[in-house]
XYZ file of C-alpha atoms in Angstrom:
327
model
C 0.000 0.000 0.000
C 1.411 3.384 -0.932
C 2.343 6.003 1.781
C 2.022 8.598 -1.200
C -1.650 10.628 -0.180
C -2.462 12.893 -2.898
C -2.208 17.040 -2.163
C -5.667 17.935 -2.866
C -6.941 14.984 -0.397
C -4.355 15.832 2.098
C -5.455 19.813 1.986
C -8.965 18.219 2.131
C -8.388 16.390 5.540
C -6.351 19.013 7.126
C -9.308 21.738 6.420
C -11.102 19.363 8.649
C -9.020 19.647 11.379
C -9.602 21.932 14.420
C -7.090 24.959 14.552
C -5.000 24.278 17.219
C -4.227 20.438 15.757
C -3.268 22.330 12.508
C -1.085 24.901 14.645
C 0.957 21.605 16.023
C 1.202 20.329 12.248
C 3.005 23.578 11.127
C 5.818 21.563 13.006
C 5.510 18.414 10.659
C 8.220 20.022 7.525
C 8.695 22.762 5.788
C 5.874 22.387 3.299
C 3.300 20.932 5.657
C 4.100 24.828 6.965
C 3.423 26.907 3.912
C 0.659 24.687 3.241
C -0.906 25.954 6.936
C -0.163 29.401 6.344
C -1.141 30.216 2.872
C -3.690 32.780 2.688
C -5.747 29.762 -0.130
C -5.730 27.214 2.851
C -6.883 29.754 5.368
C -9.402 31.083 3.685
C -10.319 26.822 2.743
C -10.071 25.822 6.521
C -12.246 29.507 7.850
C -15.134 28.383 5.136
C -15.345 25.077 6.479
C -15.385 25.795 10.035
C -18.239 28.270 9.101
C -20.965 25.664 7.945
C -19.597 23.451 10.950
C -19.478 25.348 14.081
C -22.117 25.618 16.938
C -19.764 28.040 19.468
C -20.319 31.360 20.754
C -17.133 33.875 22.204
C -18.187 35.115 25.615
C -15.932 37.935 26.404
C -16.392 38.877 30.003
C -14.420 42.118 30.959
C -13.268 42.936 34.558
C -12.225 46.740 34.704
C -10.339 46.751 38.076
C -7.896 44.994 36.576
C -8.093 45.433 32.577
C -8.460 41.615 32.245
C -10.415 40.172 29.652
C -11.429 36.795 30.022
C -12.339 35.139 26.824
C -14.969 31.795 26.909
C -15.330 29.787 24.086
C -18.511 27.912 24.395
C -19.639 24.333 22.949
C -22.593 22.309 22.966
C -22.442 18.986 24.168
C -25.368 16.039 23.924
C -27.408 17.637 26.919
C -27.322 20.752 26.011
C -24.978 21.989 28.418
C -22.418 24.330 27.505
C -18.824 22.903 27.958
C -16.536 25.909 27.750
C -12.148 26.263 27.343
C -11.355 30.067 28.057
C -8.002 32.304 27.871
C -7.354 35.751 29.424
C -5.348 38.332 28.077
C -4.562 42.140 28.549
C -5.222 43.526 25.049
C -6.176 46.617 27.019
C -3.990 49.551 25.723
C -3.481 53.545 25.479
C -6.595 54.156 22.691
C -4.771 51.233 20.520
C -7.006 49.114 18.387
C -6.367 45.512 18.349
C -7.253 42.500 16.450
C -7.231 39.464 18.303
C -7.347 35.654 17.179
C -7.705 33.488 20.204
C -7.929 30.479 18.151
C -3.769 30.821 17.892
C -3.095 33.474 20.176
C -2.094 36.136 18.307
C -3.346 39.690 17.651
C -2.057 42.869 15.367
C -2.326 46.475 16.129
C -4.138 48.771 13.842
C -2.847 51.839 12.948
C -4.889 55.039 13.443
C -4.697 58.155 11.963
C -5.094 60.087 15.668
C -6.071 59.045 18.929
C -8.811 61.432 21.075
C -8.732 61.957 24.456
C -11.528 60.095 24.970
C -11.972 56.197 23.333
C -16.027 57.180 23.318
C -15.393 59.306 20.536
C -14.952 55.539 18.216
C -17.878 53.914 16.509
C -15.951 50.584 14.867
C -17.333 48.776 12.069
C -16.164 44.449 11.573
C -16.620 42.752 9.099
C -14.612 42.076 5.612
C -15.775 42.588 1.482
C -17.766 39.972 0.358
C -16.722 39.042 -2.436
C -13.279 39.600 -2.496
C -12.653 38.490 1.316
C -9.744 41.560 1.363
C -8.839 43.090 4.765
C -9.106 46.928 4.177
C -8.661 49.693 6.915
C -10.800 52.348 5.825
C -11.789 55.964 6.907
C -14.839 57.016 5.457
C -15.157 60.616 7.041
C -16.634 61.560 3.777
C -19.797 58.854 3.640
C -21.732 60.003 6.424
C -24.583 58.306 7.467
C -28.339 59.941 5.613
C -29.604 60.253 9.072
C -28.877 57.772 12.245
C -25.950 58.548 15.214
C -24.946 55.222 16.546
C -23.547 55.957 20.147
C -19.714 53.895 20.748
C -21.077 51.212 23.001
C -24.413 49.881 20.950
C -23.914 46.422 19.150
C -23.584 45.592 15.514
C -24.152 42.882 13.500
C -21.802 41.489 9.987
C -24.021 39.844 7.524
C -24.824 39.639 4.237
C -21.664 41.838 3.666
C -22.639 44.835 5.713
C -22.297 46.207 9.612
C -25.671 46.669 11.016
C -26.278 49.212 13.941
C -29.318 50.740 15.819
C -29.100 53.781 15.116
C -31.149 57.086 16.070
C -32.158 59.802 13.963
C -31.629 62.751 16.230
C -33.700 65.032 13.693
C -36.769 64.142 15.404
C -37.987 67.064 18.001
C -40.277 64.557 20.497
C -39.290 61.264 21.615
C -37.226 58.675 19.365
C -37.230 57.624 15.764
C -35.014 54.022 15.516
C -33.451 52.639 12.546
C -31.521 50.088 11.964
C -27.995 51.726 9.959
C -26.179 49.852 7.878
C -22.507 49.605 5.732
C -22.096 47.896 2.631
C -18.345 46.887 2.595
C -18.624 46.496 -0.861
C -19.779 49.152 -2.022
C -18.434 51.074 0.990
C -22.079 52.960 1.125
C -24.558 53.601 4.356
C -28.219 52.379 3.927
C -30.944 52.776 6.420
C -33.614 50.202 7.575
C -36.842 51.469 9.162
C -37.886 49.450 12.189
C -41.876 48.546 13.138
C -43.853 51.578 14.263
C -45.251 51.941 17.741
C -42.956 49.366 19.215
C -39.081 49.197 18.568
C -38.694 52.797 16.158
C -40.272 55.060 19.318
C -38.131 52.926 21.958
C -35.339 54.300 24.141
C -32.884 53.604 21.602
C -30.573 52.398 24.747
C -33.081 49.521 25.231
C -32.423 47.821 21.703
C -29.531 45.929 20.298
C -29.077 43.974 17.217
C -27.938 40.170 17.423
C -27.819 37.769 14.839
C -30.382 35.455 15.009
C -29.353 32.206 12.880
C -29.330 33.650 9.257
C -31.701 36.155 10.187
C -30.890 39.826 11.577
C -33.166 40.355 14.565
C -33.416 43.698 17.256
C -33.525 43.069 21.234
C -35.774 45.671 23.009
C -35.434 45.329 26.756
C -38.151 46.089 29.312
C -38.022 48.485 32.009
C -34.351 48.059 34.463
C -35.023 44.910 36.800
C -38.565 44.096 35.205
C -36.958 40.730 33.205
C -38.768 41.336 30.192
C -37.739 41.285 27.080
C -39.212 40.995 23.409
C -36.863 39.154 20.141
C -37.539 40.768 17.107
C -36.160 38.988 13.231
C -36.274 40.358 10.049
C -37.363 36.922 8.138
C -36.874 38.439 4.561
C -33.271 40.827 4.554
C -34.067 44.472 3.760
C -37.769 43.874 3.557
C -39.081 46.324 5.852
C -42.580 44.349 6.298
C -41.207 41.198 6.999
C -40.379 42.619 10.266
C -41.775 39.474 13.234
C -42.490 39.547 16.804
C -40.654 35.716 17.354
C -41.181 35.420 20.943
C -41.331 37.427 24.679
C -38.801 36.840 27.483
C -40.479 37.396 31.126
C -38.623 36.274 33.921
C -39.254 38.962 36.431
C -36.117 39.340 38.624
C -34.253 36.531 37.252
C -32.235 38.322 34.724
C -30.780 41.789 33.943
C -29.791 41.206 29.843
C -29.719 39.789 26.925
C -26.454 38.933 25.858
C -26.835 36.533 22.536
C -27.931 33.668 20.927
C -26.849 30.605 20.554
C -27.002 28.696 16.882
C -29.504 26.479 18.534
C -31.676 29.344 18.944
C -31.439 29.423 22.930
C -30.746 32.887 24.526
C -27.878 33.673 26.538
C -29.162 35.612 29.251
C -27.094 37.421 32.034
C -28.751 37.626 35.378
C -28.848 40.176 38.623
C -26.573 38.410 40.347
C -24.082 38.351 37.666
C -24.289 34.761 35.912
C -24.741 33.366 32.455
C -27.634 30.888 31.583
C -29.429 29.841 28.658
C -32.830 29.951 27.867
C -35.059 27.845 25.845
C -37.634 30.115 24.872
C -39.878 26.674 23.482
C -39.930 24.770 26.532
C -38.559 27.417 29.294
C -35.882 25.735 30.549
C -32.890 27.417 32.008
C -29.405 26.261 32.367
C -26.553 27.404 34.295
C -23.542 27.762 32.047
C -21.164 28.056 35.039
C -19.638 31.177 33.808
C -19.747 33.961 36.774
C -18.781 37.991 35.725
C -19.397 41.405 37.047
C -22.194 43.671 35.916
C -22.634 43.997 32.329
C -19.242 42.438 31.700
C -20.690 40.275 29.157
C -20.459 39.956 25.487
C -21.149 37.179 23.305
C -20.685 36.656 19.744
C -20.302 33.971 17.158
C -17.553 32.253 17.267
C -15.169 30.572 14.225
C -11.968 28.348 14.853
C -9.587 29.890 12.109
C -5.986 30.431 10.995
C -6.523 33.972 10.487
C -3.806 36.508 11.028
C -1.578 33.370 11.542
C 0.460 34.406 8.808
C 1.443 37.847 10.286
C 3.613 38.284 13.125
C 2.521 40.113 16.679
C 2.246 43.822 16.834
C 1.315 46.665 15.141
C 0.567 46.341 10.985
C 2.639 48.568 8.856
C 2.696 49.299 4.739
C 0.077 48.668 2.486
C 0.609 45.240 1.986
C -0.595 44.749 5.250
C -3.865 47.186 5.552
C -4.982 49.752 3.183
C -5.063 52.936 4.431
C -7.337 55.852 3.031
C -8.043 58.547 5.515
């Protein structure tokens, strides 16, 4: 039997592989190594894991001591949520970091200034979708038609644009929502109108945008301490009607937020006394993940095992080659 195995079935099998088995194989030889780090296996490996993943990245921030303490959640057969975590102190002086904690290893941005105060940023993620390029753009010239999305609401990447709530500050009584959005491709702002009489005349402070599965869906919470909360999705994208009330949260004094979703379609919720569970809206069960924080420390977001960034070395990115720059 021949020990020859074919390249395209070996690149094949290693996609298949979970990152930090394909980090130990960089060690194998030399072209077992440039196979692992060229940008056409990374980009091979990051669109498998995408159609085979069912984590979530709880980032749970402690400010006394600038530690962030990264969870990586998975599901196991009953449901409960096994979890591997890492801290790190990617806190810096204004600095803007990318951070892969699938390898360990995170780049520096550059910035054209740095305020005096880090409230002044509103950061867009996300990367062109069809060309999968990493730009660094300033668009200081596309202003947004109307919304003001305030530094510390959440955003959503799909469909090849960053999705905010937004508020259009134009409006002389009480609140006019929208959901904002940037193409990456075509580098443009477009504006969504949310339902009437329920999320567009909310306290914009009360809604967030999660992604719900596929589907793009708005948060609004209830009044502080009431544990109410109401899961809006936009079933068709862009189509304003197709706006749906899926389902109501009410646990009254059990929880304080909602933090996420899982791919299962359970909600992560964060409660009073600072823990995580999850929620099944369709038979009400609640689960303890075991994960303990401070209040509103958490975030949670989708989560991807890839090679990213594992071809560039720690610290800041410089020339052109690395990020394009157009300020």
């Amino acid at each position: 039997m021949s020990d020859y195995i074919p390249n395209d079935l070996l690149i094949e099998v290693l996609a298949r592989l979970p990152v930090n088995s394909l980090i130990r194989f960089k060690s194998v030889c030399k072209s077992w190594y440039s196979l692992i780090t060229s940008p056409i296996f990374i980009n091979k490996q990051l669109n498998h894991s995408k159609t085979n993943t069912d984590e979530v990245l709880i980032r749970l921030h402690t400010a006394t001591d600038k530690r962030n303490t990264i969870y990586c959640s998975m599901t196991t057969k009953n449901s409960v949520m096994s979890t591997r975590n890492w801290s790190s102190h990617l806190e810096s002086n204004l600095d803007i970091i990318l951070w892969n904690p699938s390898i360990r290893k995170s780049v520096t941005l550059p910035i054209p200034y740095k305020p005096q105060c880090p409230h002044m940023f509103v950061l867009g993620f996300g990367a062109h979708p069809t060309t999968h390029e990493h730009g660094w753009r300033g668009i200081g010239s596309y202003v947004p038609p109307r919304g003001i999305v305030e530094f510390m609401w959440s955003q959503v990447f799909m469909k090849g644009a960053v999705h905010w709530v937004a508020n259009d500050p134009c409006v002389d009584v009480g609140y006019c929502n929208l959901v904002m959005l940037f193409d990456m491709g075509e580098e443009t702002f477009y504006e969504m109108m949310l339902p009437l009489l329920t999320l567009a005349e909310q306290n914009p402070t009360s809604l967030s945008v999660k992604l719900f599965g596929e589907s793009l869906a708005v948060l609004c919470r209830g009044q502080r301490d009431s544990g109410c909360c109401c899961i809006w999705v936009m079933k068709e994208y862009r189509v304003v009607e197709s706006w749906t009330k899926l389902f109501n949260i009410n646990l009254p004094g059990m929880f304080d937020r909602t933090s996420g979703f899982r791919k299962n379609g359970e909600v992560l919720l964060s409660t009073s006394n600072n823990c995580l569970f999850s929620f099944d809206a369709r038979t009400k069960k609640i689960v303890n993940t075991g994960i303990r924080g401070s209040p509103h420390a958490f975030y949670v977001e989708p989560f991807i095992d890839t090679l990213l960034l594992g071809e560039k070395e720690d610290g800041p990115l410089q020339g052109a080659s690395d990020f394009q720059e157009r300020w």
